[in-house]
PDB file of C-alpha atoms in Angstrom:
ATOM      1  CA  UNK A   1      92.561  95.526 123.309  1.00 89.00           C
ATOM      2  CA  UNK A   2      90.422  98.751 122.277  1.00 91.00           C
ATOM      3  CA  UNK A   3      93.242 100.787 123.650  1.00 94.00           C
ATOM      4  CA  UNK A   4      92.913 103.316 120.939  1.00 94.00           C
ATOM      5  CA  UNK A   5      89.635 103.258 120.543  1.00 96.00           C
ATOM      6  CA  UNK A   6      88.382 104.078 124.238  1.00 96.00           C
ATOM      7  CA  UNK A   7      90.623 106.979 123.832  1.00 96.00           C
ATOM      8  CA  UNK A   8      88.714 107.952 121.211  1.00 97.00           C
ATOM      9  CA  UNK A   9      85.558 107.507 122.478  1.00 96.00           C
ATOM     10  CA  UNK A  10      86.870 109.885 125.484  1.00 93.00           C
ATOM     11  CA  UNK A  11      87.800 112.793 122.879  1.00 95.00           C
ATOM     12  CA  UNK A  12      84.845 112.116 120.950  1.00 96.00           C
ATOM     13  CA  UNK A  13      82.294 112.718 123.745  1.00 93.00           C
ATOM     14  CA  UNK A  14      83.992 115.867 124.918  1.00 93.00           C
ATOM     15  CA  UNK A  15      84.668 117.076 121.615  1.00 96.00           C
ATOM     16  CA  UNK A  16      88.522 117.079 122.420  1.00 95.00           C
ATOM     17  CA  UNK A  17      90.682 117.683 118.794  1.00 97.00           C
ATOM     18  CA  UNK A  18      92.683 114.648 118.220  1.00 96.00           C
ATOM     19  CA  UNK A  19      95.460 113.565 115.511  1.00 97.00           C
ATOM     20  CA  UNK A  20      96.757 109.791 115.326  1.00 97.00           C
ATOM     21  CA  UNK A  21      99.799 108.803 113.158  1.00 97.00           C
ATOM     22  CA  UNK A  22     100.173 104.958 112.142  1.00 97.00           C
ATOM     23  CA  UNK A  23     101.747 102.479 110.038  1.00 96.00           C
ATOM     24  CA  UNK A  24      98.746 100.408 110.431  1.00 95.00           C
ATOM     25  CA  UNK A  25      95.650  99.820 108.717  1.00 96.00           C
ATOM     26  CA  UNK A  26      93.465  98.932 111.792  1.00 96.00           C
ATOM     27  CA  UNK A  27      92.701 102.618 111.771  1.00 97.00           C
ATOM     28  CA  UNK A  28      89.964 102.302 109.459  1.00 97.00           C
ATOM     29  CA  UNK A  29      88.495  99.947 112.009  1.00 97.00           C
ATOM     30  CA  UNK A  30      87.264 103.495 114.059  1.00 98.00           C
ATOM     31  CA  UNK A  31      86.055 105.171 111.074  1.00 98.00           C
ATOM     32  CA  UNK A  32      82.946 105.784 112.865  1.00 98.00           C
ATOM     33  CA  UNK A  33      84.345 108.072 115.378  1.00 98.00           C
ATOM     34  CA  UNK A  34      86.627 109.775 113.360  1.00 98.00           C
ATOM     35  CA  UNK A  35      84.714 110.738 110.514  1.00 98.00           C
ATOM     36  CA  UNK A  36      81.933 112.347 112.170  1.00 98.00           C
ATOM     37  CA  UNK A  37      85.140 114.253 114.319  1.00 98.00           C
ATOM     38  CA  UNK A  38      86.184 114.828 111.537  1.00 98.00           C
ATOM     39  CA  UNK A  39      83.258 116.679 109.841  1.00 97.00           C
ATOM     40  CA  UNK A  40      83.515 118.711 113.141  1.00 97.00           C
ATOM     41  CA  UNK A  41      87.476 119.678 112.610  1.00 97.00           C
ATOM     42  CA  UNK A  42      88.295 117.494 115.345  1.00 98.00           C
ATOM     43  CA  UNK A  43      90.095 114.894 113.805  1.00 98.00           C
ATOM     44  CA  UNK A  44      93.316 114.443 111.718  1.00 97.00           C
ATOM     45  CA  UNK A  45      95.580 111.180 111.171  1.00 98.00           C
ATOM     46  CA  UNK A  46      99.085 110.709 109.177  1.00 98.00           C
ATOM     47  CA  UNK A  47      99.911 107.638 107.495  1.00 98.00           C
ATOM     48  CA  UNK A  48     103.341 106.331 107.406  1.00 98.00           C
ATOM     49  CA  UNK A  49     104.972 104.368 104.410  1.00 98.00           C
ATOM     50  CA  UNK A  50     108.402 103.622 104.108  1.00 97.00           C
ATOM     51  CA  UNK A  51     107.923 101.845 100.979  1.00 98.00           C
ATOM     52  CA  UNK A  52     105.963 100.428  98.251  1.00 98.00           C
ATOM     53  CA  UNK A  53     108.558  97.424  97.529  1.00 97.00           C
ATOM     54  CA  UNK A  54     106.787  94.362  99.479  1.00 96.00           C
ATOM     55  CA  UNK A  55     109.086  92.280  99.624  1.00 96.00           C
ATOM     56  CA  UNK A  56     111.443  94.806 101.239  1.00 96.00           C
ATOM     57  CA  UNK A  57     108.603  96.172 103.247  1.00 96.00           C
ATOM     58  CA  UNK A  58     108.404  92.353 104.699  1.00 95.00           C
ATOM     59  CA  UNK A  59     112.104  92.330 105.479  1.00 95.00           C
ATOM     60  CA  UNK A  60     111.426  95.983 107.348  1.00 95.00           C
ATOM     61  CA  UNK A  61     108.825  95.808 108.930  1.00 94.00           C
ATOM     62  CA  UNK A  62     107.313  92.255 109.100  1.00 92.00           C
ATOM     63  CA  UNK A  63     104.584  92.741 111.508  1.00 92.00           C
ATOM     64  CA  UNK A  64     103.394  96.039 110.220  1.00 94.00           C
ATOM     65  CA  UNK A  65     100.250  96.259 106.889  1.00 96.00           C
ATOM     66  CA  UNK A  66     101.494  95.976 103.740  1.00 97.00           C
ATOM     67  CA  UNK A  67     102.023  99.181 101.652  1.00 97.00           C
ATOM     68  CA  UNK A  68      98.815  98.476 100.010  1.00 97.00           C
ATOM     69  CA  UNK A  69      97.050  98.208 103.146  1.00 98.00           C
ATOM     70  CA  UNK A  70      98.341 101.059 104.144  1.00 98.00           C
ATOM     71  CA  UNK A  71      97.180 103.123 100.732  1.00 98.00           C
ATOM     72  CA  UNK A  72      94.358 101.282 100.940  1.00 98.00           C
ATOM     73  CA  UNK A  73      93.548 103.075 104.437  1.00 98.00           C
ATOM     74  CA  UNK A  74      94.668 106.524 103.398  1.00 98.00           C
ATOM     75  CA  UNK A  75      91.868 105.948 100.550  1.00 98.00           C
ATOM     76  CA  UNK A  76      89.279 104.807 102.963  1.00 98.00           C
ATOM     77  CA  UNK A  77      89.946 107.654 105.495  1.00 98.00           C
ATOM     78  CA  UNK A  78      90.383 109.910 102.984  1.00 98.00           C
ATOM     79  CA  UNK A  79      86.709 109.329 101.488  1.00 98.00           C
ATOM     80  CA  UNK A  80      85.348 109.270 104.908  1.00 98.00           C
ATOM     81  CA  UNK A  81      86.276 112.808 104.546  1.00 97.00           C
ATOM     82  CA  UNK A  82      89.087 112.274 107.336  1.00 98.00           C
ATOM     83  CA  UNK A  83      92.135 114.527 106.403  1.00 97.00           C
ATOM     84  CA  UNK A  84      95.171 112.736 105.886  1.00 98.00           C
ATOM     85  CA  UNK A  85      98.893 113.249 105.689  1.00 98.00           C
ATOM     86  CA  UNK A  86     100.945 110.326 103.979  1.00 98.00           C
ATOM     87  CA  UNK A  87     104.423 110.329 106.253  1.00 98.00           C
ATOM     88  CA  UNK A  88     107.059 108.972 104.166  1.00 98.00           C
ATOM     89  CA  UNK A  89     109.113 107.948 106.621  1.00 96.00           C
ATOM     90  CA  UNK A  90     111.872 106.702 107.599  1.00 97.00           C
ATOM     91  CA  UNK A  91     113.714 107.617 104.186  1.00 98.00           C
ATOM     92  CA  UNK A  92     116.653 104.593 104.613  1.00 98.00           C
ATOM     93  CA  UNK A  93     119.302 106.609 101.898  1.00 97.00           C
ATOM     94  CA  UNK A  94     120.727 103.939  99.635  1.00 96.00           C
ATOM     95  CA  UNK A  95     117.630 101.799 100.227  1.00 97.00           C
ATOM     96  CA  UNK A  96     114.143 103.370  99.887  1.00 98.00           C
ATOM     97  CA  UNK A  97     115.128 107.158  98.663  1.00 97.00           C
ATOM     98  CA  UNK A  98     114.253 106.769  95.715  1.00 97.00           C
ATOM     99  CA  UNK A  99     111.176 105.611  96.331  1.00 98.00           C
ATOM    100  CA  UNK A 100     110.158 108.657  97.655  1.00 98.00           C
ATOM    101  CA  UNK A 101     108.025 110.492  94.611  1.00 98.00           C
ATOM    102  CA  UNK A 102     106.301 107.109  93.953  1.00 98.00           C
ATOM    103  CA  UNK A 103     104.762 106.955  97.570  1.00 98.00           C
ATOM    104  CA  UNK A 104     103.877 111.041  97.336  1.00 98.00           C
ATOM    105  CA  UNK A 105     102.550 110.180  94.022  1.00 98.00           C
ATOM    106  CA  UNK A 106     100.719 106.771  95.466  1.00 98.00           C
ATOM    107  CA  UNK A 107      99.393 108.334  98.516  1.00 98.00           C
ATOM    108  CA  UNK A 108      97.984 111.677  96.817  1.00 98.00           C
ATOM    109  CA  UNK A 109      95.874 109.348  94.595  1.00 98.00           C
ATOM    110  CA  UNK A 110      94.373 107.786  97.182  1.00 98.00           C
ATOM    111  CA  UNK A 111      93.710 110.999  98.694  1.00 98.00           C
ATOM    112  CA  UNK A 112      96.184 112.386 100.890  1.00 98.00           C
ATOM    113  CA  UNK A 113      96.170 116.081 100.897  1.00 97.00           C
ATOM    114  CA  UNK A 114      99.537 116.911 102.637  1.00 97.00           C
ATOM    115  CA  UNK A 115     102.614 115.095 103.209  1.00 98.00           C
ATOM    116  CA  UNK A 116     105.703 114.854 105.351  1.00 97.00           C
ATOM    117  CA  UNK A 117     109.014 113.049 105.463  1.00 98.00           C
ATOM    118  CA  UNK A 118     111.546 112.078 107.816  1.00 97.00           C
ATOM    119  CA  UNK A 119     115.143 110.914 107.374  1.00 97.00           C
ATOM    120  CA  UNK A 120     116.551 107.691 108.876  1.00 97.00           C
ATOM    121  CA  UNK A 121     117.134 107.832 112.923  1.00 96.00           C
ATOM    122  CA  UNK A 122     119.529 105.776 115.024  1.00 96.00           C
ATOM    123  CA  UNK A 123     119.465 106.716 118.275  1.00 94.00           C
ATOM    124  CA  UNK A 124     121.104 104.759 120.954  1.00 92.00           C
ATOM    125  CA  UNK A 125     120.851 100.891 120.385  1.00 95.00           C
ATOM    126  CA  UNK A 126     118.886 101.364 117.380  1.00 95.00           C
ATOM    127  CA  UNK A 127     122.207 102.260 115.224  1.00 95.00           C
ATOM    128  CA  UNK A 128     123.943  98.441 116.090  1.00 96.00           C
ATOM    129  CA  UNK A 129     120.577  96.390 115.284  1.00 96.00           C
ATOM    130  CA  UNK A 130     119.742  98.564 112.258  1.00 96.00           C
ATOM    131  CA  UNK A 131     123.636  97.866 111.439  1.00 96.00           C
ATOM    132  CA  UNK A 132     123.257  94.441 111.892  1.00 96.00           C
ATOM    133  CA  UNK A 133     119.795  93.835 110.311  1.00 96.00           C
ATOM    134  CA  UNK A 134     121.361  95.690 107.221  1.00 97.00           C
ATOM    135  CA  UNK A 135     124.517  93.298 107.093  1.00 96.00           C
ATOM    136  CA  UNK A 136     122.215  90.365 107.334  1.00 96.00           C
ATOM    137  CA  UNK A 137     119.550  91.541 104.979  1.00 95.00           C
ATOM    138  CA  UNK A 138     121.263  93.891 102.179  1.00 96.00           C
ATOM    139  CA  UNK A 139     125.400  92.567 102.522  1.00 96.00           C
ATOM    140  CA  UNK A 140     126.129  94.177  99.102  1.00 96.00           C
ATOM    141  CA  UNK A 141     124.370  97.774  99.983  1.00 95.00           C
ATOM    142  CA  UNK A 142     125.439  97.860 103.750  1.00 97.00           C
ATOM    143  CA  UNK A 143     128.521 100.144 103.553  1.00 97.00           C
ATOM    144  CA  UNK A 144     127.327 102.598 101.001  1.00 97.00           C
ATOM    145  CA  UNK A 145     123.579 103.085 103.350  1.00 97.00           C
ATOM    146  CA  UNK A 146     125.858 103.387 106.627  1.00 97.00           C
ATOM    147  CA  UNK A 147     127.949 105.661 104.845  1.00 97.00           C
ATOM    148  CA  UNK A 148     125.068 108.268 103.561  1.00 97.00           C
ATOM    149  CA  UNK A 149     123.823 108.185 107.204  1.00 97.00           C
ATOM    150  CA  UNK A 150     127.519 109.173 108.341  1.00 96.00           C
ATOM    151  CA  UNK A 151     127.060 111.831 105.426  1.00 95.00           C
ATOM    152  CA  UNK A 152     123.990 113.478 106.411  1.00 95.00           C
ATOM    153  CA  UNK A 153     124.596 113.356 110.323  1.00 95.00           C
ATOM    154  CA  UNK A 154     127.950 115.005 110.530  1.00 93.00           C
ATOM    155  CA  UNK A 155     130.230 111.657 110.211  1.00 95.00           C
ATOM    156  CA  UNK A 156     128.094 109.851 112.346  1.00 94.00           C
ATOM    157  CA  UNK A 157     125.028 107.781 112.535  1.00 93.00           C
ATOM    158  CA  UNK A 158     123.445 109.852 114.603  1.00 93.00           C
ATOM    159  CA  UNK A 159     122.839 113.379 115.464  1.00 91.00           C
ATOM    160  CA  UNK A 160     119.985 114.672 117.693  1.00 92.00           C
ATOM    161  CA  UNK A 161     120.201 118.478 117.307  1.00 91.00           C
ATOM    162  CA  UNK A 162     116.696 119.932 117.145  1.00 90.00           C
ATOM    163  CA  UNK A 163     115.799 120.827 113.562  1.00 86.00           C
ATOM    164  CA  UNK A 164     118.429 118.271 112.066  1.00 90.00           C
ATOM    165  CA  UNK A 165     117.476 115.240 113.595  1.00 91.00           C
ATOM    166  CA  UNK A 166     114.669 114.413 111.563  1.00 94.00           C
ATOM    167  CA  UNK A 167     116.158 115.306 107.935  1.00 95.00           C
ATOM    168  CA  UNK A 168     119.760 115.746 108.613  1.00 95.00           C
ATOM    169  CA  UNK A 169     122.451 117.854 107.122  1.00 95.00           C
ATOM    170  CA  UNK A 170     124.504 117.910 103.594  1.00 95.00           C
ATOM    171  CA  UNK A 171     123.983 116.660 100.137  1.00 95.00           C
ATOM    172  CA  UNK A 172     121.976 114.112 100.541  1.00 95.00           C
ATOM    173  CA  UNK A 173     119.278 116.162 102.576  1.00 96.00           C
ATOM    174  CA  UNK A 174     118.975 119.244 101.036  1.00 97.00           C
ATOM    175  CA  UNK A 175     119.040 117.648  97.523  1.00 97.00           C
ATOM    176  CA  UNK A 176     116.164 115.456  99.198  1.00 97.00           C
ATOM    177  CA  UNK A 177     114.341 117.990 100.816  1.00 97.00           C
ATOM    178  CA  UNK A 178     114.561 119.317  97.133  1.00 98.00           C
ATOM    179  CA  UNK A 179     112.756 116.690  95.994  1.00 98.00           C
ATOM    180  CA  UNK A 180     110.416 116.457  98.656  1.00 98.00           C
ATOM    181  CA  UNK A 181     108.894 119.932  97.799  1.00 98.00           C
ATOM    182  CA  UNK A 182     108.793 119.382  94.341  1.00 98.00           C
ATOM    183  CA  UNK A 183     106.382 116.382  94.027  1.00 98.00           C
ATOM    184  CA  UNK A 184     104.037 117.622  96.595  1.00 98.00           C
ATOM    185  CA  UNK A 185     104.263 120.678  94.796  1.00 97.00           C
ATOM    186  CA  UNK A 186     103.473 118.344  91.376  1.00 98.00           C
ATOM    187  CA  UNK A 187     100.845 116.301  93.303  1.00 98.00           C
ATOM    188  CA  UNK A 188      99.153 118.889  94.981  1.00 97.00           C
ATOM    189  CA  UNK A 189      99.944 118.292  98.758  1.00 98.00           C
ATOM    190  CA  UNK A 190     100.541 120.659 101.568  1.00 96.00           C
ATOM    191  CA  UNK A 191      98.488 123.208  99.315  1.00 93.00           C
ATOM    192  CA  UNK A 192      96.540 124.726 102.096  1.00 86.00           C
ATOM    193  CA  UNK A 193      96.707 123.810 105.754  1.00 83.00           C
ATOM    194  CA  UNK A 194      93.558 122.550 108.432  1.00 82.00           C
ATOM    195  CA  UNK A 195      93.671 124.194 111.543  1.00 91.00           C
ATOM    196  CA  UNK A 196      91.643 122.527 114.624  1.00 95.00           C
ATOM    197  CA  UNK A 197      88.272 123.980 115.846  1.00 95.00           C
ATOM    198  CA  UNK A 198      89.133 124.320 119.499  1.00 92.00           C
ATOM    199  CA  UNK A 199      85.574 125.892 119.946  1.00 93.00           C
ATOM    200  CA  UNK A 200      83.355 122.526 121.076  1.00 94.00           C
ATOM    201  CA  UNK A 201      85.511 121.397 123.491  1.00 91.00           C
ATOM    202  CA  UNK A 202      83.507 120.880 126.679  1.00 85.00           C
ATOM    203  CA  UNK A 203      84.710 120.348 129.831  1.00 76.00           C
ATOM    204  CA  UNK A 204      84.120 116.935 131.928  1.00 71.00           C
ATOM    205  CA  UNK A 205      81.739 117.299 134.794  1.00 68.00           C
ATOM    206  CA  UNK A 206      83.906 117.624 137.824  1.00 64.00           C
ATOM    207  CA  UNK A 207      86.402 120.155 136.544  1.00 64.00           C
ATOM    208  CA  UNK A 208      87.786 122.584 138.463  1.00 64.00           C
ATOM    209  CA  UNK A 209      89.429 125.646 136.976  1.00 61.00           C
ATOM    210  CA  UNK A 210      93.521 126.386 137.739  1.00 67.00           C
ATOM    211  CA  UNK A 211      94.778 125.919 141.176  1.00 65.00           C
ATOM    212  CA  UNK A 212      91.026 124.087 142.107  1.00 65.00           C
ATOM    213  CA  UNK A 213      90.528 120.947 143.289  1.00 63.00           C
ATOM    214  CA  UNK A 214      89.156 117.879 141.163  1.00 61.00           C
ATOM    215  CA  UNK A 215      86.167 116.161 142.158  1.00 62.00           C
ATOM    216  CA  UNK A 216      86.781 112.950 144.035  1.00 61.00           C
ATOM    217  CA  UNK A 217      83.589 111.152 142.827  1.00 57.00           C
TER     218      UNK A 217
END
């Protein structure tokens, strides 16, 4: 539908700073906006992997790339000179944790140059299907992954507090937050940070400052 894209073609002529995070490799598809943003400092993206297994990647996400698509993008942004973040996320415990220096290791070859993770989320409805998806698709693993999400959100499978609800609490997230730091720290991510240039944004014709009016036509 060129969603996407005709928002980037918006930023793009006003020099606007943008940052896209996906699971999909249909980003490499507007390489030709973002890479000259990019040269500019205007552009960022942040690819997300859960895992490199695809055969469990096709029970978890079935309509989503494959992980190799998904490398394959971080390598094609990545030598388009587009900065890229590899988001290993969501880390199911029990199920893809361990996974998790492979896909630093994986992604940094392809040229990611910093990294992030999240923990598994279950907000709302999301905790019964993810509970029943699990039953159905790992029986002999479902109780021990439910109960290291109970474990790292306070006894349940779900917490929201700000600043825990993406890598939760207790053994199992500090010893992976542990581990996090280490292989980016052995792969060379997260070594020096990109800020934005905010200096070429230009303002579309018709703006009118605080408390103005917008042009109608």
């Amino acid at each position: 539908l060129r969603l996407t894209r005709s928002v980037l073609e918006v930023c793009a002529r006003w020099n606007q700073p943008i940052g896209l995070i996906t699971k999909s490799a249909l980003i490499t598809r507007d390489l030709d906006i973002l890479a000259p943003m990019a040269s500019q400092g205007l552009a960022r993206t942040a690819i997300s992997i859960t895992t490199l297994d695809r055969k469990l990647a096709r029970k978890m996400e079935p309509r989503a790339a494959t992980p190799q698509r998904r490398i394959d993008a971080i390598k094609a942004l990545s030598e388009s000179g587009v900065p890229v973040t590899v988001m290993v996320a969501p880390i199911v415990p029990g199920l893809t944790d361990h996974e998790l220096e492979s896909i630093l290791e994986a992604a940094a070859k392809a040229g990611a140059t910093s990294a992030g993770y999240v923990a598994l989320r279950l907000p709302h409805e999301i905790a019964q299907l993810f509970e029943e998806w699990l039953q159905g698709a790992y029986p002999d693993r479902a109780d021990r992954v439910l109960s290291l999400v109970r474990q790292m959100r306070g006894g349940k499978l779900y917490d929201s507090r700000f600043g825990e609800r993406m890598t939760g609490t207790g053994p199992w997230a500090h010893l992976t937050a542990q581990r996090f730091r280490r292989a980016c720290s052995e792969f060379n991510l997260n070594r020096r940070s990109r800020s934005y240039n905010l200096r070429l944004f230009k303002r579309p014709q018709g703006y009118a400052p605080p408390g103005g009016q917008l042009d109608l036509f």
